[in-house]
Amino acid sequence: LLQSLKADNELADGYLARLCLDNFDLSLDPLTKTPFEKEMLENGGQDLLDFAVEDFTERRVPRKHKFFHPDAFLRVVNWLALYPSLGTRFVNEKDGVNLILTALRHAKEDYSRVLAMRCLCIFSLQQEVDGTVEKTILRHGALKTIVDCYRQSTGDLTDTRFLTCLLYTSDAADEEDSVDVGRRRFINYNIRTNDAD
């Protein structure tokens, strides 16, 4: 896959789709106690993440083909997010929270909102300093985006559980003086927005 991506070979689209389908997961099960993370890193997981970021942000040159449009980017990050070292590096070094929010705003597939919320939820569970992900969401003015995801949800558990988990972790971060993005503020924001509509 990496060789095809780096060679700008259009066959990489098929390899990428197959890889994402084979590894599609909507759980929050940690991979920290398995050998999979070491295997992922040894087999180019970090290179794949770096390539995806460069391609998505259009910093990869020269380029004939764009592989990571917003929906494909969310699928790949959704898969790689469960590997703690990759997720932490993505958030801390690549401004990953902002990239997820950007991809979400430009995504065309309905289910992309679930993938984006899952990524943010995983990042909030893996964060080294409580409240880091939540502060980044606020700093990028993305609370409305999260409210919109909740409004667009079907109400089905698979559609709302990551939003709920994200709000729960945000509520825990609420105990820190400088962070106040918990469930209460979210609900108040939602009510104010609905009243304005």
Coordinates of C-alpha atoms in Angstrom, one line a residue, residues 18-190:
R18 CA -9.7 -3.0 1.2
L19 CA -7.4 -2.2 4.2
C20 CA -10.1 0.1 5.7
L21 CA -12.8 -2.5 5.2
D22 CA -10.8 -5.4 6.6
N23 CA -10.0 -3.3 9.7
F24 CA -13.2 -1.5 10.1
D25 CA -14.0 -1.3 13.8
L26 CA -16.4 0.9 15.8
S27 CA -15.4 -0.3 19.2
L28 CA -13.4 1.5 21.9
D29 CA -11.4 -1.6 22.8
P30 CA -7.8 -0.6 23.6
L31 CA -5.0 -2.3 21.7
T32 CA -2.4 -1.5 24.3
K33 CA -2.1 -5.0 25.7
T34 CA -1.6 -6.7 22.3
P35 CA 1.4 -7.0 20.0
F36 CA -0.6 -5.3 17.3
E37 CA 0.7 -1.8 17.9
K38 CA 4.4 -2.9 17.7
E39 CA 3.5 -4.8 14.5
M40 CA 1.7 -1.8 13.1
L41 CA 4.7 0.5 13.8
E42 CA 7.1 -2.0 12.3
N43 CA 5.1 -2.3 9.1
G44 CA 4.7 1.4 8.4
G45 CA 1.7 2.5 10.4
Q46 CA 3.5 5.8 11.2
D47 CA 4.5 6.3 7.5
L48 CA 0.9 5.7 6.4
L49 CA -0.4 8.2 8.9
D50 CA 2.2 10.8 7.8
F51 CA 1.3 10.2 4.2
A52 CA -2.4 10.5 4.9
V53 CA -1.9 13.9 6.6
E54 CA 0.4 15.2 3.8
D55 CA -2.1 14.1 1.1
F56 CA -5.2 15.4 2.9
T57 CA -3.6 18.8 3.7
E58 CA -2.4 19.0 0.1
R59 CA 1.3 19.3 1.2
R60 CA 2.4 16.3 -0.8
V61 CA 4.3 17.3 -3.9
P62 CA 4.5 16.3 -6.6
R63 CA 1.1 14.7 -6.7
K64 CA -1.0 13.4 -9.6
H65 CA -3.7 11.7 -7.5
K66 CA -5.4 12.7 -4.2
F67 CA -5.9 9.5 -2.2
F68 CA -7.2 11.0 1.1
H69 CA -10.3 13.1 0.4
P70 CA -12.1 13.8 3.7
D71 CA -14.1 10.6 3.9
A72 CA -11.1 8.4 3.1
F73 CA -9.0 10.4 5.6
L74 CA -11.6 9.8 8.3
R75 CA -11.7 6.1 7.6
V76 CA -7.9 5.7 7.8
V77 CA -7.6 7.8 11.0
N78 CA -10.5 5.9 12.5
W79 CA -8.5 2.7 12.0
L80 CA -5.2 4.0 13.2
A81 CA -6.6 6.0 16.1
L82 CA -6.8 2.9 18.4
Y83 CA -3.0 2.6 18.4
P84 CA -2.1 4.8 21.3
S85 CA 1.3 6.0 20.0
L86 CA -0.1 6.8 16.6
G87 CA -3.1 8.6 18.1
T88 CA -1.0 10.6 20.5
R89 CA 1.4 11.6 17.8
F90 CA -1.4 12.5 15.4
V91 CA -3.0 14.8 18.1
N92 CA 0.2 16.4 19.5
E93 CA 2.4 16.7 16.4
K94 CA -0.1 16.9 13.5
D95 CA -2.9 19.0 15.0
G96 CA -5.0 15.9 14.6
V97 CA -8.1 17.2 16.4
N98 CA -8.3 20.1 13.9
L99 CA -7.7 17.8 11.0
I100 CA -10.6 15.5 12.1
L101 CA -12.9 18.5 12.4
T102 CA -11.8 19.9 9.0
A103 CA -12.4 16.5 7.4
L104 CA -15.8 16.3 9.0
R105 CA -16.8 19.7 7.7
H106 CA -16.0 18.6 4.1
A107 CA -17.1 15.0 4.3
K108 CA -19.8 13.8 2.0
E109 CA -20.7 10.5 3.5
D110 CA -23.3 10.5 6.3
Y111 CA -21.4 8.0 8.4
S112 CA -18.3 10.2 8.5
R113 CA -19.7 12.0 11.4
V114 CA -19.7 8.8 13.4
L115 CA -16.1 8.1 12.4
A116 CA -15.0 11.6 13.3
M117 CA -16.7 11.5 16.7
R118 CA -15.2 8.1 17.4
C119 CA -11.7 9.5 16.6
L120 CA -12.2 12.5 18.9
C121 CA -13.6 10.1 21.6
I122 CA -10.6 7.8 21.4
F123 CA -8.2 10.8 21.5
S124 CA -9.9 12.1 24.6
L125 CA -9.6 8.7 26.3
Q126 CA -5.9 8.5 25.3
Q127 CA -4.8 12.0 26.1
E128 CA -1.9 12.4 28.5
V129 CA -3.3 15.6 30.1
D130 CA -7.0 15.6 30.8
G131 CA -8.8 18.3 28.9
T132 CA -6.3 18.7 26.0
V133 CA -8.6 17.4 23.3
E134 CA -11.6 19.3 24.7
K135 CA -9.7 22.6 24.8
T136 CA -8.6 22.0 21.2
I137 CA -12.2 21.5 20.2
L138 CA -13.1 24.8 21.8
R139 CA -10.1 26.6 20.4
H140 CA -11.2 25.7 16.9
G141 CA -14.8 26.7 17.5
A142 CA -16.1 23.2 16.9
L143 CA -18.7 22.9 19.6
K144 CA -21.4 23.8 17.1
T145 CA -20.0 21.1 14.8
I146 CA -20.4 18.5 17.6
V147 CA -24.0 19.8 18.3
D148 CA -24.8 19.5 14.6
C149 CA -23.5 15.9 14.6
Y150 CA -25.8 15.2 17.5
R151 CA -28.8 16.7 15.7
Q152 CA -28.0 14.7 12.5
S153 CA -27.8 11.5 14.5
T154 CA -30.5 8.9 14.1
G155 CA -30.7 8.3 17.9
D156 CA -29.4 4.8 17.4
L157 CA -26.7 3.8 19.9
T158 CA -24.1 3.2 17.1
D159 CA -24.8 6.8 15.9
T160 CA -24.6 8.5 19.3
R161 CA -22.4 6.5 21.6
F162 CA -19.2 8.3 20.7
L163 CA -20.8 11.7 21.1
T164 CA -22.1 10.6 24.5
C165 CA -18.7 9.2 25.5
L166 CA -17.0 12.4 24.3
L167 CA -19.4 14.5 26.4
Y168 CA -18.7 12.3 29.4
T169 CA -15.0 12.7 29.1
S170 CA -15.5 16.4 28.6
D171 CA -17.6 16.5 31.8
A172 CA -14.8 14.8 33.7
A173 CA -12.4 17.5 32.4
D174 CA -14.9 20.0 33.7
E175 CA -13.4 19.6 37.2
E176 CA -10.2 21.4 36.0
D177 CA -10.6 25.1 36.5
S178 CA -9.5 26.1 33.0
V179 CA -11.7 23.6 31.2
D180 CA -15.5 23.9 31.1
V181 CA -16.8 22.0 28.1
G182 CA -18.8 19.3 29.9
R183 CA -22.3 18.0 29.4
R184 CA -23.9 21.0 31.2
R185 CA -22.4 23.6 28.9
F186 CA -23.0 21.4 25.8
I187 CA -26.7 21.1 26.8
N188 CA -27.0 24.8 27.5
Y189 CA -25.4 25.6 24.1
N190 CA -27.8 23.2 22.4

